[in-house]
Tab-separated table of C-alpha atoms in Angstrom:
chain	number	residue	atom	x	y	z
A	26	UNK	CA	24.982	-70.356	-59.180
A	27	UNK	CA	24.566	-70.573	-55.526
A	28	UNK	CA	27.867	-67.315	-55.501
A	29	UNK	CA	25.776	-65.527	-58.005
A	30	UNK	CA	22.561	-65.325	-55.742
A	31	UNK	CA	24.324	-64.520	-52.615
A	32	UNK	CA	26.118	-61.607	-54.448
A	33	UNK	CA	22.984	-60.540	-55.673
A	34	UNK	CA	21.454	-60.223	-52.295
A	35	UNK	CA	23.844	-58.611	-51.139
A	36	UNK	CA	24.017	-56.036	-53.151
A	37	UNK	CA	20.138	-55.436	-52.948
A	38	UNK	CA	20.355	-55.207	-49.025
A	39	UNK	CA	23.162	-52.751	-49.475
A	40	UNK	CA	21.140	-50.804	-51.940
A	41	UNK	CA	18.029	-50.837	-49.945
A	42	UNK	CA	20.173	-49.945	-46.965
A	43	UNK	CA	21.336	-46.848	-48.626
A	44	UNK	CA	18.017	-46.071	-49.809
A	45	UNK	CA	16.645	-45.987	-46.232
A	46	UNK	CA	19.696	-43.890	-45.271
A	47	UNK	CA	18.815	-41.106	-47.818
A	48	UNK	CA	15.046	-41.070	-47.347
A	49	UNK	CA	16.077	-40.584	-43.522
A	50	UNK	CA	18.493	-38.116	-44.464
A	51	UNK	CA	16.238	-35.981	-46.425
A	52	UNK	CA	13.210	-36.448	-44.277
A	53	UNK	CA	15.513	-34.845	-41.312
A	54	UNK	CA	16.475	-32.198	-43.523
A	55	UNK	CA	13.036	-31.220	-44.834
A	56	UNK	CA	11.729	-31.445	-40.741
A	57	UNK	CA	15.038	-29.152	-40.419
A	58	UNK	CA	14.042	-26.497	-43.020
A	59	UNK	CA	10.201	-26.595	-42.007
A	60	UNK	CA	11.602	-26.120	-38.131
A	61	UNK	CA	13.734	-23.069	-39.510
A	62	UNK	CA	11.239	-21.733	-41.688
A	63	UNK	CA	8.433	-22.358	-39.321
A	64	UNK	CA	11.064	-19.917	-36.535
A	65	UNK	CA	11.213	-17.176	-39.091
A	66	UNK	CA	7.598	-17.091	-39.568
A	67	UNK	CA	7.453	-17.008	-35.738
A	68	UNK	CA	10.136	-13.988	-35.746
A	69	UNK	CA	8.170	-12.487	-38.796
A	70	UNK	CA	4.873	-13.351	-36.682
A	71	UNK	CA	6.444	-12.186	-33.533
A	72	UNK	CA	7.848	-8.960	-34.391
A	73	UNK	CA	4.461	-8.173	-36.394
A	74	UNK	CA	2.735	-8.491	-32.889
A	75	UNK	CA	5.456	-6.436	-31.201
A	76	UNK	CA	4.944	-3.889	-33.788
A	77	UNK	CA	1.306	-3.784	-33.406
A	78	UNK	CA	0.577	-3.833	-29.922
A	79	UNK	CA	3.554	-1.150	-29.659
A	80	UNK	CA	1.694	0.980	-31.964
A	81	UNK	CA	-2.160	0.372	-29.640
A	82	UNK	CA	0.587	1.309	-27.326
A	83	UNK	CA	1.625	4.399	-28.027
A	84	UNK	CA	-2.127	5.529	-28.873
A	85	UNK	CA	-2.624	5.536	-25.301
A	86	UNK	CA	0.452	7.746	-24.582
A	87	UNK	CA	-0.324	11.765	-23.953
A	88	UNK	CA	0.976	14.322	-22.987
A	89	UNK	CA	-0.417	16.856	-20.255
A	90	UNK	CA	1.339	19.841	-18.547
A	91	UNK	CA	4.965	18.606	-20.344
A	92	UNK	CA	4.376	15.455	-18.644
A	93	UNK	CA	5.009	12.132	-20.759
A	94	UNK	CA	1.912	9.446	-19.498
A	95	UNK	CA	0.926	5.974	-20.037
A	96	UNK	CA	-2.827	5.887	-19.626
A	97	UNK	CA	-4.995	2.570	-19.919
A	98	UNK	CA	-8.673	1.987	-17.796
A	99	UNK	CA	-10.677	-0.851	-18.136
A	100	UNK	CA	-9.203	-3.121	-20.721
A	101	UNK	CA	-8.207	-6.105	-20.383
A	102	UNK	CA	-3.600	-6.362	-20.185
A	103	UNK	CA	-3.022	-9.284	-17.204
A	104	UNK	CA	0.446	-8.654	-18.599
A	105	UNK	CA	2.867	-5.574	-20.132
A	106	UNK	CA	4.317	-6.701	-23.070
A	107	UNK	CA	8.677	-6.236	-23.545
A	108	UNK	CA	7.490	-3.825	-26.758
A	109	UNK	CA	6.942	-1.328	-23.890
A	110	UNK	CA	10.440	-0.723	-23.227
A	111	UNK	CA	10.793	0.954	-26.433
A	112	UNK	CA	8.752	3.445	-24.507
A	113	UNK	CA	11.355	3.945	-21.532
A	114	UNK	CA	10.823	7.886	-21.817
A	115	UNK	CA	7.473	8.017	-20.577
A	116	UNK	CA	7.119	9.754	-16.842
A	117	UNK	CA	3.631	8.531	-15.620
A	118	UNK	CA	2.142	4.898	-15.789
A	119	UNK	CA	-1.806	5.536	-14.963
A	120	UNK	CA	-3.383	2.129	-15.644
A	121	UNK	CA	-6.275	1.494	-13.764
A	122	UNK	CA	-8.684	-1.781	-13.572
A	123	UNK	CA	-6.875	-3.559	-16.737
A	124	UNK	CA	-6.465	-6.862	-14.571
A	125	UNK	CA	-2.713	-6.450	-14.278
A	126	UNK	CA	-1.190	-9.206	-12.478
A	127	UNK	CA	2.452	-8.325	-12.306
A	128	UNK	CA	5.270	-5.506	-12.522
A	129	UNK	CA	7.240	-6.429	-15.238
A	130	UNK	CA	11.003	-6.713	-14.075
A	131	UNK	CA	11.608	-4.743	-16.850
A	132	UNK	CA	10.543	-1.431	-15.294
A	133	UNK	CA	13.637	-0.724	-14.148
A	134	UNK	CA	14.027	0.158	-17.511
A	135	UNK	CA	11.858	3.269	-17.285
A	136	UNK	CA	14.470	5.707	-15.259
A	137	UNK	CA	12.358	8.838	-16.070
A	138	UNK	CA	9.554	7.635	-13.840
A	139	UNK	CA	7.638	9.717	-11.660
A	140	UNK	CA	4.160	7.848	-10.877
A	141	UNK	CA	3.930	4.547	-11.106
A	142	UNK	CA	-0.274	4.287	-10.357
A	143	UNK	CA	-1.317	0.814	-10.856
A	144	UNK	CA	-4.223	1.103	-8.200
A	145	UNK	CA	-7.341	-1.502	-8.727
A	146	UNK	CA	-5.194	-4.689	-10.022
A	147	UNK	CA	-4.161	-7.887	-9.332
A	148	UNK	CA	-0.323	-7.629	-8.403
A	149	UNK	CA	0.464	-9.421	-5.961
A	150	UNK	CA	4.455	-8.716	-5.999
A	151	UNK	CA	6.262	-5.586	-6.385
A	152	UNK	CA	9.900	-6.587	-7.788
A	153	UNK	CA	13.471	-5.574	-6.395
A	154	UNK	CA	14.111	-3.713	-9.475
A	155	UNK	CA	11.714	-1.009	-7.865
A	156	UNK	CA	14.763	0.087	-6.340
A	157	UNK	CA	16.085	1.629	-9.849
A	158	UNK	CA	13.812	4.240	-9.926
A	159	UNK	CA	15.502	7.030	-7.945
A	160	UNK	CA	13.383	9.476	-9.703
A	161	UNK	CA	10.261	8.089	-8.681
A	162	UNK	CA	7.907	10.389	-6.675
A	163	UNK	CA	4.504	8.532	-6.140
A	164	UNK	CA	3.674	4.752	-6.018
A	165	UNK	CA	0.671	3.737	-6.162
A	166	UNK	CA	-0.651	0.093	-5.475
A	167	UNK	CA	-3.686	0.026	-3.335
A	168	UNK	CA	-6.382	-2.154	-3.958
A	169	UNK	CA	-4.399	-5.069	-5.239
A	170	UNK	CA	-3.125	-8.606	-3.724
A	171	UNK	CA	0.306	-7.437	-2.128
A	172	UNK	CA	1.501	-8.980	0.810
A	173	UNK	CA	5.331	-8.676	0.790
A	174	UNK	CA	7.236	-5.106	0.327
A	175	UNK	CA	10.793	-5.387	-0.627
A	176	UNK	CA	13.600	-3.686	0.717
A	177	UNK	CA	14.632	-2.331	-2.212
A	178	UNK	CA	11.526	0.038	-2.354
A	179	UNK	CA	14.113	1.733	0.420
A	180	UNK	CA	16.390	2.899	-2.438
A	181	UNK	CA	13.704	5.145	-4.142
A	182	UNK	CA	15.597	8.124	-2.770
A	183	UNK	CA	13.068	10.818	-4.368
A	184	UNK	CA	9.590	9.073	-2.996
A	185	UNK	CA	7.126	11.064	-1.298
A	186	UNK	CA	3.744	9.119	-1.692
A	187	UNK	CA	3.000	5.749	-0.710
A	188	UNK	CA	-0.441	4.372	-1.053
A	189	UNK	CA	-0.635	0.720	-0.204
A	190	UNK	CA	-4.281	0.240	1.036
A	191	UNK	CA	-6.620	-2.555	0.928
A	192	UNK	CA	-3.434	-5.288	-0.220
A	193	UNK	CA	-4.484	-8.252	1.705
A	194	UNK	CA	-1.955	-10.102	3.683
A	195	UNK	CA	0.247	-6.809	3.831
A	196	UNK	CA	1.210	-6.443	7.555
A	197	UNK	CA	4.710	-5.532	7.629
A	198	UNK	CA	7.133	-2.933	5.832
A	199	UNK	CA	11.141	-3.395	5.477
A	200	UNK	CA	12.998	-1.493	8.050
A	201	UNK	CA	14.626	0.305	5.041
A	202	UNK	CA	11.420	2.068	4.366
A	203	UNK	CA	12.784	4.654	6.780
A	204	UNK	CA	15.492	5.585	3.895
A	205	UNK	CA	12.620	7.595	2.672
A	206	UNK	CA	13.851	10.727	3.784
A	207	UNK	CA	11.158	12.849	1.532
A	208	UNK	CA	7.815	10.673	2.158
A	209	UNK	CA	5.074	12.637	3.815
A	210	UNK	CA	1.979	10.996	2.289
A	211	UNK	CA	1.305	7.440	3.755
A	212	UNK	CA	-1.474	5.241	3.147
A	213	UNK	CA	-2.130	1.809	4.821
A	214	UNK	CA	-4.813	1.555	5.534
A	215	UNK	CA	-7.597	-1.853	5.171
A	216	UNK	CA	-4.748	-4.064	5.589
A	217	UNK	CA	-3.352	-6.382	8.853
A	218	UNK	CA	-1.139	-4.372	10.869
A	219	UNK	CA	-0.902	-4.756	14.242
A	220	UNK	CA	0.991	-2.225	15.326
A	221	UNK	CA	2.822	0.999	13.403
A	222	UNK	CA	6.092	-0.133	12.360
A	223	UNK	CA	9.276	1.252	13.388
A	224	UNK	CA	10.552	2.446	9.921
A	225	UNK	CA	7.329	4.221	10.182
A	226	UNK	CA	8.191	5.661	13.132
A	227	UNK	CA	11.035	7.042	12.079
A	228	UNK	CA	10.279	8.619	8.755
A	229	UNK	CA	11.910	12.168	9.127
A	230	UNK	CA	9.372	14.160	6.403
A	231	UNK	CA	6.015	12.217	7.210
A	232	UNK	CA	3.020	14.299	7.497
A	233	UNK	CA	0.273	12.155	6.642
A	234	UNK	CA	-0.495	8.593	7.807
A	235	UNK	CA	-3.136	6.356	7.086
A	236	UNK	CA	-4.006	3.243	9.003
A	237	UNK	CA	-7.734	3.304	9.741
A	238	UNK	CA	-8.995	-0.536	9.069
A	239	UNK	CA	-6.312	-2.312	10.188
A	240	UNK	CA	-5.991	-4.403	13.730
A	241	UNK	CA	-3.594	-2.071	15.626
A	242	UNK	CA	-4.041	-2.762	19.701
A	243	UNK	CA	-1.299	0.110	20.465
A	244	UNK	CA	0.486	2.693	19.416
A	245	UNK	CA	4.375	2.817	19.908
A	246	UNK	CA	5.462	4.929	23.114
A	247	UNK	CA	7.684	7.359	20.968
A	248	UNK	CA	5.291	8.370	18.398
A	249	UNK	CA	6.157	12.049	19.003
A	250	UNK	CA	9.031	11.170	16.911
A	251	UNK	CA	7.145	11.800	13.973
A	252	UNK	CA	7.188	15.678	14.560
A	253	UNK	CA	5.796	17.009	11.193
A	254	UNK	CA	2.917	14.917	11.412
A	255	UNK	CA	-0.737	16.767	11.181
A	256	UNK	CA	-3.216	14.043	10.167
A	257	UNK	CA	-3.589	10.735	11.554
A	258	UNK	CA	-6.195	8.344	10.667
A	259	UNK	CA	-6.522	5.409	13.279
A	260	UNK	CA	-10.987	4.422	12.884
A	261	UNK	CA	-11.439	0.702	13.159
A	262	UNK	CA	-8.992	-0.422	14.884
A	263	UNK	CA	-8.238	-2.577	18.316
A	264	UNK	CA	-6.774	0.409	20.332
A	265	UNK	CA	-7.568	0.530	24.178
A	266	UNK	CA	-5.292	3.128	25.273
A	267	UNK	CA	-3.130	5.824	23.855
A	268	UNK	CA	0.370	6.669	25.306
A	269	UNK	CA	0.785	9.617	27.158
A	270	UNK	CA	3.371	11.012	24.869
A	271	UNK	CA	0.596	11.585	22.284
A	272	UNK	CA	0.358	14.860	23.537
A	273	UNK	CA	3.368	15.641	22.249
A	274	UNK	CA	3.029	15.849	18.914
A	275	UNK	CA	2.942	19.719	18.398
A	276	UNK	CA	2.269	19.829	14.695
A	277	UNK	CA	-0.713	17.234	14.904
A	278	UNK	CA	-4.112	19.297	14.029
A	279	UNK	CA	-6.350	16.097	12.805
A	280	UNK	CA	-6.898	12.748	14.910
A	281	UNK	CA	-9.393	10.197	14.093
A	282	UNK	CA	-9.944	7.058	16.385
A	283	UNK	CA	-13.200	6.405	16.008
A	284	UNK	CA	-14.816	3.002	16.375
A	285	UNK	CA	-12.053	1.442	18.836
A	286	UNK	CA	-11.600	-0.020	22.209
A	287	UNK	CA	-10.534	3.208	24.176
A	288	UNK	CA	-11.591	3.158	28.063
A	289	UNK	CA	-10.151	6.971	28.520
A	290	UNK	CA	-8.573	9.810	27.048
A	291	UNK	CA	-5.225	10.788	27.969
A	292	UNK	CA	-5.222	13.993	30.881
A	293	UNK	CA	-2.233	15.383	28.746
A	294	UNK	CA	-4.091	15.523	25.272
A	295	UNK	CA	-5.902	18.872	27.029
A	296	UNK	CA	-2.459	20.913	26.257
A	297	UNK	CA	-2.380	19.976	22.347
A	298	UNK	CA	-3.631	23.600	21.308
A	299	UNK	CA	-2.751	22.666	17.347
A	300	UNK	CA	-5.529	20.248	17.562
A	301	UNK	CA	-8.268	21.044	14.708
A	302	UNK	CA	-10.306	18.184	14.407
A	303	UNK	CA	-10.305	14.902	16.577
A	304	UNK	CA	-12.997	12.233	16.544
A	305	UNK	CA	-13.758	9.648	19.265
A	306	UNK	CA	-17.166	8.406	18.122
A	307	UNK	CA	-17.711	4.994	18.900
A	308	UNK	CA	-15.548	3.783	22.059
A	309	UNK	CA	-16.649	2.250	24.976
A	310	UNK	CA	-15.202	5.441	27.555
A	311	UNK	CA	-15.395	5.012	31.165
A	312	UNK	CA	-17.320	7.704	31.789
A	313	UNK	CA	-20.418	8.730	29.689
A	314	UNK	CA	-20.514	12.522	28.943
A	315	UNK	CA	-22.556	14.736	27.221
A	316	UNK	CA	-21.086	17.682	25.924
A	317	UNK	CA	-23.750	20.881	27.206
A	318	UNK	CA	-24.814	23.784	25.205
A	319	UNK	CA	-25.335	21.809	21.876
A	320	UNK	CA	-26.527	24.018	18.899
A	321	UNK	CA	-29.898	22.984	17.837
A	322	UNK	CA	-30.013	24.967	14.570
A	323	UNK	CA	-27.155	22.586	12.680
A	324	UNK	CA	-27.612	19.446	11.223
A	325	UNK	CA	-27.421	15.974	12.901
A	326	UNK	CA	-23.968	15.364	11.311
A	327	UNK	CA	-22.366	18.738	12.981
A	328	UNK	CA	-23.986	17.794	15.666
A	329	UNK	CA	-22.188	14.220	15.952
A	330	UNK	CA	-19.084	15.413	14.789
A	331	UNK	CA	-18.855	17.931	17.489
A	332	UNK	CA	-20.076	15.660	20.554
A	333	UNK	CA	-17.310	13.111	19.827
A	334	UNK	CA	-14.805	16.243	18.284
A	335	UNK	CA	-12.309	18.871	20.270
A	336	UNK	CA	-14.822	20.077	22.853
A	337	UNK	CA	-15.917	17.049	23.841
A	338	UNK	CA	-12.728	15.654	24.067
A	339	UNK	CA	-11.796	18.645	26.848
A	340	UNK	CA	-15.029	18.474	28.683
A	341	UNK	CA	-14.757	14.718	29.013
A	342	UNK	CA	-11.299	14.929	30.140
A	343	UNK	CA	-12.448	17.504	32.729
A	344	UNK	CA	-15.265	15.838	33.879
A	345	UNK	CA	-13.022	12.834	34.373
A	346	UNK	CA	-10.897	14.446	36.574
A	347	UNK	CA	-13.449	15.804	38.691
A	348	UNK	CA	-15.688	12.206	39.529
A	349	UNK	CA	-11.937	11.034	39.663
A	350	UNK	CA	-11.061	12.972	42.610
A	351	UNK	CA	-15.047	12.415	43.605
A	352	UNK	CA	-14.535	8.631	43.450
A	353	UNK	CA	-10.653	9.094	45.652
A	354	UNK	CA	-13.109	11.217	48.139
A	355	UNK	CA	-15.593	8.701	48.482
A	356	UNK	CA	-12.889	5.815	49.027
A	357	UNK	CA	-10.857	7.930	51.460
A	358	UNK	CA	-14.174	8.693	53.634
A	359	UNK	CA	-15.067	5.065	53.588
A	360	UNK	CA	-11.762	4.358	54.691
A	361	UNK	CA	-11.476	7.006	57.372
A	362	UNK	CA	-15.000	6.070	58.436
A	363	UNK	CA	-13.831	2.145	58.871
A	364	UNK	CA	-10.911	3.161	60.775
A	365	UNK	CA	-13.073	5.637	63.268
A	366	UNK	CA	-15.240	2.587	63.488
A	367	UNK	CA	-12.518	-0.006	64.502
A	368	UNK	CA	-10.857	2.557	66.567
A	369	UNK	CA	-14.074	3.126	69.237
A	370	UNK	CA	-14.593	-0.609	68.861
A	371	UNK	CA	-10.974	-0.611	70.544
């Protein structure tokens, strides 16, 4: 009896061994086909959401003067979804206050590009792959959080607008910005330079440059090198001198460096002829000058702009001159008169 009873259990622990093995088995395998069902519905979901928000998408795609564009204002897309690359065709990316907080890496993508506006964001990083779009013309980025420019921005062979104003920390630009053989439009201003940068400097094709709000306390010795240049905004700054080589910029025709630090006005600046418009309104110069003969008959605003403009600028460099060599007069007569003194003293 006692052989009979320990067979019998034995067999029931095997049997309710096997039991527990299956139930495990098929509980696995039902979690299994509810994971691999529950992946296809996410595909099925998934590719349902790609194909909608590819088709709001393309509602905001036109068309205008044979020009493919990507328009979006004021909506609410903190991110680009992939869909968009089905898209890779369009030519002009215009979205404007929609919260965007990044360049997708996947714009690299869109080789047909020819604006990339994305002014009044959030980005705060503009990614290497900006360096595939050799047919890109304009990029636009101010007022957003940038405060690194790669180097890669150097290999957009075809760009001739830059606009990177009011991007926080943003006070320094790759030295292979000056790859940019065709930029001539330049905007940086409202940021944290101190001083123009080199690449800067030595953009071959730059004509206009913006860097009014910033904290620049000089400007480089050999800016003449930028020789097409005709309109330079400096207002706001920290500037307490300019460099005599200023002068030589022949194709310069508008100046503005109002609200700075300048003490005097270079002699030399009297020969620019191609000067148009310059503005010193607002500096603490050495000498206070009124320009004569102002016209009573305009409004207050002519009036101000042309007591700090051209004129002024030649009268005040004039009258400098002349209570210069008053001042060396006075000093030489006091000296000769000190000497006459000590020498009858003698």
């Amino acid at each position: 009896m006692t052989g009979v009873t320990v067979c019998c259990g034995t067999v029931n622990s095997i049997k309710a061994l096997w039991e527990t093995r299956i139930k495990k088995s098929k509980d696995e395998l039902k979690k299994e086909r509810e994971q691999r069902d529950g992946r296809a519905v996410g595909r099925l979901t998934g590719a349902w959401e790609d194909r909608i928000t590819l088709a709001k998408l393309k509602e905001k795609v036109v068309t205008e003067e044979g020009r493919v564009i990507l328009r979006i204002e004021k909506e609410e897309w903190k991110t680009l979804p992939p869909a968009l690359v089905q898209l890779s065709k369009i030519q002009e990316w215009q979205l404007h206050r929609i919260g965007l907080q990044k360049i997708p890496r996947f714009i690299s993508s869109f080789e047909s590009l020819i604006v990339l506006d994305l002014s009044r964001n959030s980005v705060t990083e503009i990614p290497k792959e900006i360096g595939k779009l050799t047919r890109l013309r304009e990029l636009l980025l101010s007022y957003n959080g940038v405060s690194h420019v790669p180097e890669e921005l150097g290999s957009c062979e075809n760009l001739e607008k830059l606009e990177l104003a009011m991007n926080k920390g943003l006070d320094e630009l790759p030295t292979q910005l000056s790859n940019l053989k065709k930029l001539y439009h330049l905007d940086l201003s409202m940021n944290k330079f101190t001083t123009i940068p080199d690449c800067v400097v030595n953009l071959p094709s730059l004509e206009w440059l913006d860097m009014g709000s910033n904290r620049l306390e000089s400007l480089p010795e050999d800016i003449h090198r930028m020789e097409k240049l005709h309109t330079l905004w400096l207002p706001r700054n920290e500037l307490e001198y300019l460099p005599d080589n200023i002068s030589r910029m022949q194709s310069l025709d508008t100046l503005v460096l109002s609200k700075n630090k300048l003490r005097d006005i270079p002699p030399l600046m009297e020969g620019m002829s191609n000067l148009r418009f310059v503005n010193f309104r607002d500096n603490p110069l050495t000498y206070d000058v009124m320009l004569p003969d102002l016209k009573e008959d305009v409004d207050e605003e002519d009036n101000d702009r042309e007591m700090f403009g051209r004129d002024f600028m030649h009268f005040y460099i004039q009258e400098a001159r002349k209570r210069g060599s008053q001042t060396f007069a006075s000093v030489l007569n006091v000296t000769l008169d000190g000497v006459s003194e000590t020498a009858s003293s003698l």
